GROMACS .gro file of C-alpha atoms in nm:
model
  488
    1MET     CA    1 -15.699 -10.350  20.352
    2GLU     CA    2 -15.414 -10.333  20.101
    3LEU     CA    3 -15.147 -10.600  20.138
    4ILE     CA    4 -14.879 -10.331  20.119
    5THR     CA    5 -14.938 -10.278  20.490
    6LEU     CA    6 -14.741 -10.597  20.550
    7LYS     CA    7 -14.424 -10.446  20.412
    8SER     CA    8 -14.499 -10.106  20.564
    9PHE     CA    9 -14.522 -10.254  20.911
   10LEU     CA   10 -14.221 -10.479  20.888
   11LEU     CA   11 -13.989 -10.225  20.733
   12LEU     CA   12 -14.102  -9.917  20.922
   13LEU     CA   13 -14.217 -10.044  21.257
   14LEU     CA   14 -14.049 -10.354  21.384
   15LEU     CA   15 -13.715 -10.196  21.308
   16SER     CA   16 -13.754  -9.830  21.212
   17PHE     CA   17 -13.440  -9.761  21.411
   18HIS     CA   18 -13.402  -9.419  21.563
   19VAL     CA   19 -13.666  -9.265  21.340
   20PRO     CA   20 -13.892  -9.078  21.581
   21SER     CA   21 -14.207  -9.279  21.634
   22ASP     CA   22 -14.537  -9.105  21.590
   23ALA     CA   23 -14.905  -9.184  21.591
   24ASN     CA   24 -14.910  -9.258  21.218
   25GLN     CA   25 -14.641  -9.522  21.249
   26ILE     CA   26 -14.817  -9.685  21.538
   27ASN     CA   27 -15.145  -9.675  21.347
   28THR     CA   28 -14.967  -9.853  21.063
   29LEU     CA   29 -14.856 -10.121  21.309
   30ARG     CA   30 -15.214 -10.185  21.411
   31LYS     CA   31 -15.331 -10.185  21.049
   32PHE     CA   32 -15.068 -10.439  20.953
   33ILE     CA   33 -15.156 -10.670  21.237
   34ARG     CA   34 -15.519 -10.666  21.128
   35SER     CA   35 -15.414 -10.743  20.772
   36HIS     CA   36 -15.180 -11.014  20.892
   37LYS     CA   37 -15.458 -11.183  21.087
   38ARG     CA   38 -15.719 -11.155  20.813
   39HIS     CA   39 -15.507 -11.256  20.513
   40VAL     CA   40 -15.372 -11.598  20.603
   41SER     CA   41 -15.184 -11.615  20.273
   42LEU     CA   42 -14.942 -11.360  20.412
   43HIS     CA   43 -14.784 -11.609  20.650
   44THR     CA   44 -14.712 -11.976  20.688
   45GLU     CA   45 -14.774 -12.203  20.980
   46PRO     CA   46 -14.480 -12.271  21.216
   47TRP     CA   47 -14.215 -12.477  21.041
   48ASN     CA   48 -14.173 -12.842  21.123
   49GLU     CA   49 -13.837 -13.015  21.134
   50GLU     CA   50 -13.854 -13.118  20.770
   51ALA     CA   51 -13.890 -12.755  20.664
   52TYR     CA   52 -13.536 -12.685  20.786
   53ARG     CA   53 -13.380 -12.968  20.589
   54LEU     CA   54 -13.268 -12.833  20.254
   55ARG     CA   55 -13.424 -13.024  19.965
   56SER     CA   56 -13.127 -12.990  19.732
   57SER     CA   57 -12.752 -12.978  19.774
   58VAL     CA   58 -12.610 -12.653  19.903
   59TYR     CA   59 -12.423 -12.443  19.652
   60VAL     CA   60 -12.053 -12.422  19.740
   61GLY     CA   61 -11.843 -12.203  19.514
   62ARG     CA   62 -11.469 -12.169  19.476
   63GLN     CA   63 -11.329 -11.927  19.730
   64ASP     CA   64 -10.959 -11.926  19.638
   65GLY     CA   65 -10.799 -11.587  19.694
   66LEU     CA   66 -11.123 -11.414  19.791
   67MET     CA   67 -11.033 -11.366  20.158
   68LYS     CA   68 -10.727 -11.167  20.053
   69ALA     CA   69 -10.929 -10.972  19.797
   70ASP     CA   70 -11.187 -10.879  20.061
   71LYS     CA   71 -10.937 -10.737  20.308
   72ILE     CA   72 -10.979 -10.368  20.386
   73GLY     CA   73 -10.662 -10.159  20.418
   74SER     CA   74 -10.844  -9.887  20.608
   75LEU     CA   75 -11.189  -9.733  20.596
   76PRO     CA   76 -11.210  -9.370  20.482
   77GLY     CA   77 -11.195  -9.142  20.784
   78GLN     CA   78 -11.108  -9.414  21.032
   79PRO     CA   79 -10.909  -9.306  21.340
   80GLN     CA   80 -10.543  -9.381  21.396
   81GLY     CA   81 -10.427  -9.690  21.580
   82VAL     CA   82 -10.665  -9.954  21.440
   83ASP     CA   83 -10.520 -10.281  21.560
   84PHE     CA   84 -10.739 -10.547  21.398
   85ASP     CA   85 -10.803 -10.682  21.047
   86GLN     CA   86 -11.130 -10.608  20.871
   87TYR     CA   87 -11.286 -10.747  20.556
   88ALA     CA   88 -11.589 -10.682  20.338
   89GLY     CA   89 -11.738 -10.820  20.020
   90TYR     CA   90 -11.991 -11.055  19.868
   91VAL     CA   91 -12.062 -11.424  19.900
   92THR     CA   92 -12.263 -11.571  19.614
   93VAL     CA   93 -12.548 -11.791  19.738
   94ASP     CA   94 -12.719 -11.855  19.402
   95PRO     CA   95 -12.500 -11.818  19.090
   96GLU     CA   96 -12.787 -11.898  18.852
   97ASN     CA   97 -12.998 -11.605  18.971
   98GLY     CA   98 -12.698 -11.388  19.055
   99ARG     CA   99 -12.790 -11.359  19.423
  100ALA     CA  100 -12.514 -11.244  19.658
  101LEU     CA  101 -12.505 -11.137  20.021
  102PHE     CA  102 -12.280 -10.860  20.153
  103TYR     CA  103 -12.084 -10.899  20.475
  104TYR     CA  104 -11.849 -10.696  20.691
  105PHE     CA  105 -11.610 -10.894  20.912
  106VAL     CA  106 -11.391 -10.768  21.195
  107GLU     CA  107 -11.140 -10.982  21.377
  108SER     CA  108 -11.059 -10.929  21.741
  109PRO     CA  109 -10.750 -10.726  21.827
  110TYR     CA  110 -10.693 -10.967  22.116
  111ASN     CA  111 -10.596 -11.328  22.036
  112SER     CA  112 -10.824 -11.352  21.735
  113SER     CA  113 -10.699 -11.704  21.661
  114THR     CA  114 -10.865 -11.835  21.977
  115LYS     CA  115 -11.173 -11.612  21.997
  116PRO     CA  116 -11.516 -11.749  21.894
  117LEU     CA  117 -11.692 -11.651  21.572
  118VAL     CA  118 -12.013 -11.447  21.610
  119LEU     CA  119 -12.270 -11.367  21.341
  120TRP     CA  120 -12.483 -11.054  21.389
  121LEU     CA  121 -12.824 -11.015  21.221
  122ASN     CA  122 -13.047 -10.710  21.225
  123GLY     CA  123 -13.415 -10.751  21.158
  124GLY     CA  124 -13.688 -10.548  20.995
  125PRO     CA  125 -13.718 -10.770  20.804
  126GLY     CA  126 -13.525 -10.573  20.550
  127CYS     CA  127 -13.289 -10.361  20.762
  128SER     CA  128 -12.913 -10.350  20.739
  129SER     CA  129 -12.688 -10.535  20.984
  130PHE     CA  130 -12.396 -10.328  20.860
  131GLY     CA  131 -12.562  -9.988  20.885
  132TYR     CA  132 -12.721 -10.054  21.224
  133GLY     CA  133 -12.537 -10.335  21.397
  134ALA     CA  134 -12.187 -10.244  21.282
  135MET     CA  135 -12.206  -9.866  21.253
  136GLU     CA  136 -12.447  -9.771  21.535
  137GLU     CA  137 -12.435 -10.054  21.786
  138LEU     CA  138 -12.165 -10.316  21.846
  139GLY     CA  139 -11.916 -10.256  21.567
  140PRO     CA  140 -11.567 -10.111  21.616
  141PHE     CA  141 -11.656  -9.767  21.476
  142ARG     CA  142 -11.928  -9.505  21.498
  143VAL     CA  143 -11.981  -9.227  21.242
  144ASN     CA  144 -11.914  -8.866  21.336
  145SER     CA  145 -12.176  -8.597  21.269
  146ASP     CA  146 -11.985  -8.484  20.958
  147GLY     CA  147 -12.089  -8.810  20.788
  148LYS     CA  148 -11.732  -8.856  20.664
  149THR     CA  149 -11.516  -8.966  20.957
  150LEU     CA  150 -11.527  -9.240  21.219
  151TYR     CA  151 -11.444  -9.273  21.585
  152ARG     CA  152 -11.365  -9.582  21.787
  153ASN     CA  153 -11.620  -9.774  21.992
  154LYS     CA  154 -11.418  -9.907  22.284
  155TYR     CA  155 -11.707 -10.137  22.381
  156ALA     CA  156 -11.721 -10.311  22.044
  157TRP     CA  157 -11.801 -10.681  22.053
  158ASN     CA  158 -11.486 -10.768  21.861
  159ASN     CA  159 -11.310 -10.713  22.193
  160VAL     CA  160 -11.435 -11.062  22.282
  161ALA     CA  161 -11.510 -11.227  21.946
  162ASN     CA  162 -11.454 -11.221  21.572
  163VAL     CA  163 -11.775 -11.073  21.432
  164ILE     CA  164 -11.953 -11.108  21.095
  165PHE     CA  165 -12.225 -10.858  21.006
  166LEU     CA  166 -12.449 -11.007  20.737
  167GLU     CA  167 -12.693 -10.807  20.524
  168SER     CA  168 -12.979 -11.042  20.448
  169PRO     CA  169 -13.195 -11.125  20.263
  170ALA     CA  170 -13.087 -11.013  19.915
  171GLY     CA  171 -13.216 -10.663  19.857
  172VAL     CA  172 -13.103 -10.536  20.198
  173GLY     CA  173 -12.817 -10.288  20.217
  174PHE     CA  174 -12.551 -10.382  19.964
  175SER     CA  175 -12.684 -10.737  19.914
  176TYR     CA  176 -12.848 -10.790  19.576
  177SER     CA  177 -12.984 -11.025  19.313
  178ASN     CA  178 -12.984 -11.002  18.936
  179THR     CA  179 -13.326 -11.167  18.937
  180SER     CA  180 -13.610 -10.943  19.049
  181SER     CA  181 -13.828 -11.235  19.167
  182ASP     CA  182 -13.569 -11.300  19.440
  183TYR     CA  183 -13.703 -10.992  19.616
  184ILE     CA  184 -14.027 -11.181  19.682
  185THR     CA  185 -13.890 -11.348  19.990
  186GLY     CA  186 -13.954 -11.455  20.347
  187ASP     CA  187 -13.827 -11.642  20.649
  188LYS     CA  188 -13.751 -11.974  20.480
  189LYS     CA  189 -13.552 -11.830  20.190
  190THR     CA  190 -13.367 -11.599  20.430
  191ALA     CA  191 -13.264 -11.893  20.649
  192GLU     CA  192 -13.154 -12.101  20.351
  193ASP     CA  193 -12.951 -11.818  20.198
  194SER     CA  194 -12.789 -11.732  20.531
  195TYR     CA  195 -12.693 -12.096  20.575
  196THR     CA  196 -12.549 -12.111  20.223
  197PHE     CA  197 -12.360 -11.790  20.299
  198LEU     CA  198 -12.202 -11.946  20.610
  199VAL     CA  199 -12.098 -12.266  20.433
  200ASN     CA  200 -11.926 -12.063  20.161
  201TRP     CA  201 -11.782 -11.806  20.401
  202LEU     CA  202 -11.614 -12.083  20.598
  203GLU     CA  203 -11.455 -12.208  20.274
  204ARG     CA  204 -11.324 -11.855  20.219
  205TYR     CA  205 -11.198 -11.836  20.581
  206PRO     CA  206 -11.106 -12.201  20.652
  207GLN     CA  207 -10.922 -12.109  20.972
  208TYR     CA  208 -11.267 -12.058  21.131
  209LYS     CA  209 -11.419 -12.394  21.033
  210THR     CA  210 -11.374 -12.551  21.375
  211ARG     CA  211 -11.425 -12.234  21.577
  212ASP     CA  212 -11.711 -12.209  21.828
  213PHE     CA  213 -11.991 -12.028  21.645
  214TYR     CA  214 -12.274 -11.812  21.784
  215ILE     CA  215 -12.568 -11.631  21.623
  216THR     CA  216 -12.675 -11.296  21.765
  217GLY     CA  217 -12.922 -11.031  21.656
  218GLU     CA  218 -13.221 -10.822  21.750
  219SER     CA  219 -13.588 -10.749  21.676
  220TYR     CA  220 -13.704 -10.953  21.374
  221ALA     CA  221 -13.384 -11.154  21.417
  222GLY     CA  222 -13.606 -11.316  21.680
  223HIS     CA  223 -13.722 -11.507  21.370
  224TYR     CA  224 -13.394 -11.509  21.177
  225ALA     CA  225 -13.163 -11.642  21.451
  226PRO     CA  226 -13.369 -11.942  21.571
  227GLN     CA  227 -13.458 -12.038  21.214
  228LEU     CA  228 -13.096 -12.020  21.099
  229ALA     CA  229 -12.981 -12.209  21.408
  230TYR     CA  230 -13.221 -12.493  21.345
  231THR     CA  231 -13.135 -12.496  20.974
  232ILE     CA  232 -12.770 -12.545  21.074
  233LEU     CA  233 -12.853 -12.825  21.318
  234SER     CA  234 -13.078 -12.996  21.063
  235ASN     CA  235 -12.812 -12.993  20.792
  236ASN     CA  236 -12.490 -13.045  20.988
  237ASN     CA  237 -12.489 -13.417  20.908
  238ASN     CA  238 -12.455 -13.347  20.538
  239SER     CA  239 -12.107 -13.478  20.464
  240ASN     CA  240 -12.079 -13.275  20.142
  241HIS     CA  241 -11.994 -12.953  20.323
  242THR     CA  242 -11.856 -12.808  20.643
  243LYS     CA  243 -12.020 -12.883  20.976
  244ILE     CA  244 -12.085 -12.556  21.159
  245ASN     CA  245 -11.985 -12.567  21.525
  246LEU     CA  246 -12.297 -12.391  21.655
  247LYS     CA  247 -12.289 -12.333  22.031
  248GLY     CA  248 -12.570 -12.086  22.096
  249ILE     CA  249 -12.789 -11.790  22.006
  250ALA     CA  250 -12.851 -11.456  22.179
  251ILE     CA  251 -13.138 -11.240  22.056
  252GLY     CA  252 -13.227 -10.892  22.179
  253ASN     CA  253 -13.574 -10.735  22.208
  254ALA     CA  254 -13.678 -11.026  21.993
  255TRP     CA  255 -14.004 -11.049  21.800
  256ILE     CA  256 -14.070 -11.423  21.835
  257ASP     CA  257 -14.443 -11.461  21.892
  258GLN     CA  258 -14.721 -11.234  21.769
  259ASN     CA  259 -14.976 -11.282  22.048
  260THR     CA  260 -14.741 -11.250  22.345
  261GLY     CA  261 -14.563 -10.970  22.163
  262LEU     CA  262 -14.879 -10.764  22.134
  263LYS     CA  263 -14.996 -10.836  22.486
  264GLY     CA  264 -14.655 -10.734  22.616
  265THR     CA  265 -14.664 -10.409  22.422
  266TYR     CA  266 -14.992 -10.291  22.573
  267ASP     CA  267 -14.911 -10.409  22.922
  268TYR     CA  268 -14.577 -10.226  22.895
  269TYR     CA  269 -14.758  -9.907  22.790
  270TRP     CA  270 -14.977  -9.914  23.097
  271THR     CA  271 -14.711 -10.014  23.350
  272HIS     CA  272 -14.486  -9.732  23.224
  273ALA     CA  273 -14.756  -9.463  23.244
  274LEU     CA  274 -14.790  -9.427  22.868
  275ASN     CA  275 -15.167  -9.467  22.856
  276SER     CA  276 -15.475  -9.453  23.074
  277ASP     CA  277 -15.637  -9.700  23.311
  278GLU     CA  278 -15.955  -9.688  23.106
  279THR     CA  279 -15.776  -9.776  22.782
  280HIS     CA  280 -15.583 -10.057  22.943
  281ALA     CA  281 -15.902 -10.197  23.095
  282GLY     CA  282 -16.065 -10.193  22.750
  283ILE     CA  283 -15.773 -10.373  22.589
  284THR     CA  284 -15.768 -10.631  22.868
  285LYS     CA  285 -16.143 -10.689  22.838
  286TYR     CA  286 -16.188 -10.701  22.461
  287CYS     CA  287 -15.856 -10.835  22.320
  288ASP     CA  288 -15.802 -11.211  22.318
  289PHE     CA  289 -15.423 -11.246  22.323
  290VAL     CA  290 -15.447 -11.625  22.356
  291THR     CA  291 -15.607 -11.690  22.017
  292GLY     CA  292 -15.521 -11.357  21.857
  293ASN     CA  293 -15.877 -11.324  21.728
  294PHE     CA  294 -15.932 -10.952  21.779
  295SER     CA  295 -16.269 -10.779  21.751
  296ASN     CA  296 -16.324 -10.433  21.608
  297ILE     CA  297 -16.369 -10.289  21.957
  298CYS     CA  298 -16.037 -10.447  22.056
  299TYR     CA  299 -15.867 -10.266  21.766
  300GLN     CA  300 -16.035  -9.942  21.867
  301TYR     CA  301 -15.887  -9.964  22.216
  302GLN     CA  302 -15.546 -10.058  22.076
  303ASP     CA  303 -15.556  -9.754  21.847
  304LEU     CA  304 -15.655  -9.534  22.140
  305GLY     CA  305 -15.367  -9.674  22.343
  306ASP     CA  306 -15.124  -9.595  22.062
  307ARG     CA  307 -15.251  -9.239  22.022
  308GLU     CA  308 -15.230  -9.166  22.395
  309ILE     CA  309 -14.851  -9.213  22.390
  310GLY     CA  310 -14.790  -8.900  22.187
  311VAL     CA  311 -14.475  -8.824  21.988
  312ILE     CA  312 -14.188  -9.010  22.151
  313ASP     CA  313 -13.930  -9.264  22.038
  314ASN     CA  314 -14.123  -9.584  22.107
  315TYR     CA  315 -13.799  -9.780  22.074
  316ASN     CA  316 -13.653  -9.594  22.372
  317ILE     CA  317 -13.928  -9.416  22.561
  318TYR     CA  318 -13.688  -9.194  22.758
  319ALA     CA  319 -13.454  -9.096  22.473
  320PRO     CA  320 -13.448  -8.758  22.297
  321LEU     CA  321 -13.558  -8.736  21.934
  322CYS     CA  322 -13.327  -8.635  21.654
  323ASP     CA  323 -13.325  -8.255  21.621
  324GLN     CA  324 -13.329  -8.210  21.244
  325SER     CA  325 -13.221  -7.845  21.277
  326LYS     CA  326 -12.884  -7.953  21.420
  327LEU     CA  327 -12.793  -8.211  21.155
  328ASN     CA  328 -12.540  -7.983  20.985
  329SER     CA  329 -12.364  -7.886  21.307
  330VAL     CA  330 -12.051  -8.060  21.433
  331SER     CA  331 -12.106  -8.244  21.760
  332THR     CA  332 -11.863  -8.405  22.001
  333ALA     CA  333 -11.871  -8.781  21.955
  334SER     CA  334 -11.927  -9.000  22.258
  335VAL     CA  335 -11.995  -9.372  22.260
  336LYS     CA  336 -12.170  -9.349  22.596
  337ASP     CA  337 -12.407  -9.070  22.489
  338PHE     CA  338 -12.585  -9.206  22.184
  339ASP     CA  339 -12.671  -8.944  21.923
  340PRO     CA  340 -13.033  -8.990  21.807
  341CYS     CA  341 -12.935  -8.855  21.464
  342SER     CA  342 -12.676  -9.132  21.411
  343SER     CA  343 -12.875  -9.298  21.132
  344ASN     CA  344 -12.842  -8.980  20.925
  345TYR     CA  345 -12.463  -8.980  20.967
  346VAL     CA  346 -12.439  -9.348  20.872
  347HIS     CA  347 -12.653  -9.293  20.564
  348SER     CA  348 -12.422  -9.015  20.446
  349TYR     CA  349 -12.108  -9.217  20.513
  350LEU     CA  350 -12.217  -9.536  20.339
  351ASN     CA  351 -12.322  -9.344  20.029
  352LEU     CA  352 -11.976  -9.192  19.981
  353THR     CA  353 -11.820  -9.327  19.661
  354GLU     CA  354 -11.483  -9.381  19.827
  355VAL     CA  355 -11.643  -9.577  20.113
  356GLN     CA  356 -11.832  -9.812  19.882
  357LYS     CA  357 -11.514  -9.869  19.682
  358VAL     CA  358 -11.310  -9.963  19.991
  359LEU     CA  359 -11.591 -10.196  20.105
  360HIS     CA  360 -11.573 -10.376  19.768
  361ALA     CA  361 -11.945 -10.301  19.732
  362LYS     CA  362 -12.134 -10.252  19.408
  363PRO     CA  363 -12.203  -9.881  19.358
  364THR     CA  364 -12.552  -9.831  19.489
  365GLU     CA  365 -12.782  -9.590  19.664
  366TRP     CA  366 -12.747  -9.751  20.007
  367ASP     CA  367 -13.040  -9.728  20.244
  368SER     CA  368 -13.087  -9.851  20.599
  369CYS     CA  369 -13.401 -10.056  20.522
  370SER     CA  370 -13.500 -10.206  20.189
  371VAL     CA  371 -13.792 -10.073  19.988
  372VAL     CA  372 -13.772 -10.345  19.720
  373LEU     CA  373 -13.860 -10.651  19.928
  374ASP     CA  374 -14.198 -10.819  19.916
  375TYR     CA  375 -14.188 -11.022  20.235
  376THR     CA  376 -14.460 -11.288  20.216
  377ASP     CA  377 -14.348 -11.579  20.435
  378ILE     CA  378 -14.394 -11.481  20.800
  379PRO     CA  379 -14.484 -11.745  21.059
  380PRO     CA  380 -14.689 -11.587  21.338
  381THR     CA  381 -14.466 -11.755  21.597
  382VAL     CA  382 -14.125 -11.918  21.622
  383LEU     CA  383 -14.188 -12.056  21.971
  384PRO     CA  384 -14.198 -12.416  21.835
  385THR     CA  385 -13.857 -12.356  21.677
  386VAL     CA  386 -13.716 -12.216  22.000
  387LYS     CA  387 -13.854 -12.520  22.182
  388GLN     CA  388 -13.667 -12.746  21.939
  389LEU     CA  389 -13.348 -12.550  22.003
  390ILE     CA  390 -13.394 -12.586  22.379
  391ALA     CA  391 -13.415 -12.963  22.327
  392SER     CA  392 -13.094 -12.956  22.120
  393GLY     CA  393 -12.899 -12.826  22.419
  394ILE     CA  394 -12.744 -12.518  22.261
  395ARG     CA  395 -12.714 -12.204  22.474
  396ILE     CA  396 -13.010 -11.964  22.435
  397TRP     CA  397 -13.026 -11.613  22.579
  398ILE     CA  398 -13.308 -11.366  22.520
  399TYR     CA  399 -13.195 -11.019  22.625
  400SER     CA  400 -13.402 -10.703  22.646
  401GLY     CA  401 -13.330 -10.335  22.676
  402ASP     CA  402 -13.590 -10.229  22.930
  403THR     CA  403 -13.690  -9.893  22.777
  404ASP     CA  404 -13.819 -10.036  22.447
  405SER     CA  405 -14.199 -10.038  22.424
  406VAL     CA  406 -14.229 -10.195  22.077
  407VAL     CA  407 -14.069 -10.533  22.146
  408SER     CA  408 -14.057 -10.501  22.520
  409VAL     CA  409 -13.909 -10.705  22.801
  410THR     CA  410 -14.270 -10.771  22.902
  411SER     CA  411 -14.328 -10.943  22.567
  412SER     CA  412 -14.013 -11.151  22.614
  413ARG     CA  413 -14.124 -11.263  22.959
  414TYR     CA  414 -14.466 -11.366  22.831
  415ALA     CA  415 -14.308 -11.563  22.545
  416ILE     CA  416 -14.070 -11.752  22.774
  417ASN     CA  417 -14.351 -11.825  23.018
  418ASN     CA  418 -14.518 -12.027  22.742
  419PHE     CA  419 -14.254 -12.298  22.791
  420LYS     CA  420 -14.328 -12.342  23.163
  421LEU     CA  421 -13.962 -12.424  23.230
  422PRO     CA  422 -13.811 -12.496  23.572
  423ILE     CA  423 -13.611 -12.205  23.716
  424HIS     CA  424 -13.241 -12.271  23.777
  425THR     CA  425 -13.139 -11.924  23.893
  426ALA     CA  426 -13.406 -11.702  24.047
  427TRP     CA  427 -13.453 -11.342  23.938
  428ARG     CA  428 -13.160 -11.126  24.048
  429PRO     CA  429 -12.962 -10.817  23.947
  430TRP     CA  430 -12.632 -10.838  23.766
  431TYR     CA  431 -12.350 -10.584  23.792
  432THR     CA  432 -12.093 -10.407  23.582
  433SER     CA  433 -11.875 -10.108  23.682
  434SER     CA  434 -12.019 -10.131  24.035
  435GLU     CA  435 -12.371 -10.062  23.907
  436VAL     CA  436 -12.672 -10.277  23.832
  437GLY     CA  437 -12.639 -10.362  23.463
  438GLY     CA  438 -12.979 -10.529  23.452
  439TYR     CA  439 -13.163 -10.834  23.580
  440LEU     CA  440 -13.175 -11.199  23.486
  441GLU     CA  441 -13.355 -11.526  23.540
  442GLU     CA  442 -13.211 -11.858  23.425
  443TYR     CA  443 -13.453 -12.132  23.322
  444GLU     CA  444 -13.382 -12.487  23.216
  445GLY     CA  445 -13.257 -12.434  22.862
  446ILE     CA  446 -13.302 -12.058  22.826
  447THR     CA  447 -13.192 -11.738  23.003
  448LEU     CA  448 -13.378 -11.407  23.017
  449ILE     CA  449 -13.154 -11.108  23.081
  450THR     CA  450 -13.238 -10.737  23.081
  451VAL     CA  451 -13.007 -10.444  23.015
  452ARG     CA  452 -13.097 -10.149  23.232
  453GLY     CA  453 -13.153  -9.818  23.057
  454ALA     CA  454 -13.125  -9.960  22.705
  455GLY     CA  455 -13.369  -9.919  22.420
  456HIS     CA  456 -13.446 -10.149  22.128
  457THR     CA  457 -13.088 -10.136  21.998
  458VAL     CA  458 -12.922 -10.232  22.324
  459PRO     CA  459 -12.552 -10.169  22.237
  460SER     CA  460 -12.634  -9.819  22.109
  461TYR     CA  461 -12.764  -9.696  22.443
  462GLN     CA  462 -12.571  -9.908  22.693
  463PRO     CA  463 -12.253 -10.021  22.516
  464GLU     CA  464 -12.057 -10.114  22.829
  465ARG     CA  465 -12.341 -10.315  22.979
  466ALA     CA  466 -12.406 -10.482  22.644
  467LEU     CA  467 -12.040 -10.587  22.620
  468THR     CA  468 -12.050 -10.730  22.972
  469MET     CA  469 -12.365 -10.921  22.884
  470ILE     CA  470 -12.234 -11.071  22.559
  471SER     CA  471 -11.898 -11.156  22.718
  472SER     CA  472 -12.080 -11.358  22.983
  473PHE     CA  473 -12.292 -11.526  22.717
  474LEU     CA  474 -11.987 -11.634  22.517
  475GLN     CA  475 -11.816 -11.762  22.833
  476GLY     CA  476 -12.124 -11.963  22.927
  477LYS     CA  477 -12.168 -11.801  23.266
  478LEU     CA  478 -12.405 -11.552  23.421
  479PRO     CA  479 -12.283 -11.195  23.488
  480HIS     CA  480 -12.170 -11.106  23.840
  481LYS     CA  481 -12.445 -11.105  24.102
  482THR     CA  482 -12.291 -10.858  24.348
  483ILE     CA  483 -12.076 -10.547  24.336
  484GLU     CA  484 -11.812 -10.734  24.537
  485SER     CA  485 -11.788 -11.027  24.295
  486HIS     CA  486 -11.767 -10.785  24.001
  487SER     CA  487 -11.489 -10.588  24.170
  488SER     CA  488 -11.292 -10.902  24.246
   0.00000   0.00000   0.00000
């Protein structure tokens, strides 16, 4: 088994957004997992508290005048009437190696001086928070099918917060390093660089130093967000730099534990009529999801289960695939009807010379997911880290679009059940626009919430419901439990 399957899986499968899934991709997923289990050098054990405490002082560079330099007048092709400020540029996290992370920042058009600060992280690892999170999901704009113009997303999260989209680690999107060895990376380096980014970003934008701060993200950000959160908490007592006012994390369709993740995937397949009773019985009988020690016959049944699905988008099992023959046609843009070819439009837009210039980005051949990273540090679980965060008292929500089979709501439920937490609010529906937006269950220290009809990238498919969900999260309250209470 070649070790390249590690990168193939992580880049192409955990977050191969909106690329139609097929049997070969799913086979690669299974091959990676086998490699991951058999080559222990490919991952570390779960971090202990000391691992989050930085061993050396954090680099803090001079930020004078850089906020003004990063301001964007207007993006090429943006619609009329934009009523908020936006910024983009680089924050150096290692001047010796020349390592810098790219960010895009949008302030709220409504009372931005009092709104909280939210960081968004996409996963992969190795996929772009700007290309996906900002341009296809929760950002203020979406890209038209011409690949040159933008239209407004009225359900953007900057309606309720000031939002930073961070491309990390270096080598993702526009983020880069002048030292090639920096592209041999992993969870620990990503957390440390993201923390260094935040400390420096807050020096560049000092008006946000005392603002309530939240970390959000999806998929492999199920690793990134908890690890960054605990890095912040472990280093906030360092008097040499700014204390970050972390209040909570919200992670969507989050890959947080390998064993429960896999068990959830195959149980989701069967309960959603994606494979046969016989295959499910074989997986149940021969696969030990407690220890993760899988036999060859277990892998054979897993492979069979993957093949039985056929050619669908595994990240949204009910969504249409991108029709390549229609890519050159002009379509009517609609936020509520997500275009499965959106990634193609974003790729075209972000490779326009005039767009990269306005973004203050280094001229580059931008791609949605990095092909240069060698990702070697991957703990098989971050459940111990989440447990530490629960003990810290910060707000923790795990949300799930319920049509994603890859990192399914079933997997999230199994992961949370590991904690055996008391239930504070029993399972119930929540409402938005007089419809069920999803379901929730509040435990002591963590909340599980689903978004009905959403795939892996929740805000892409259900933008209004996603905005209701994140608004409730930021307010520290559960969404409305009846149509009547929503209407009032």
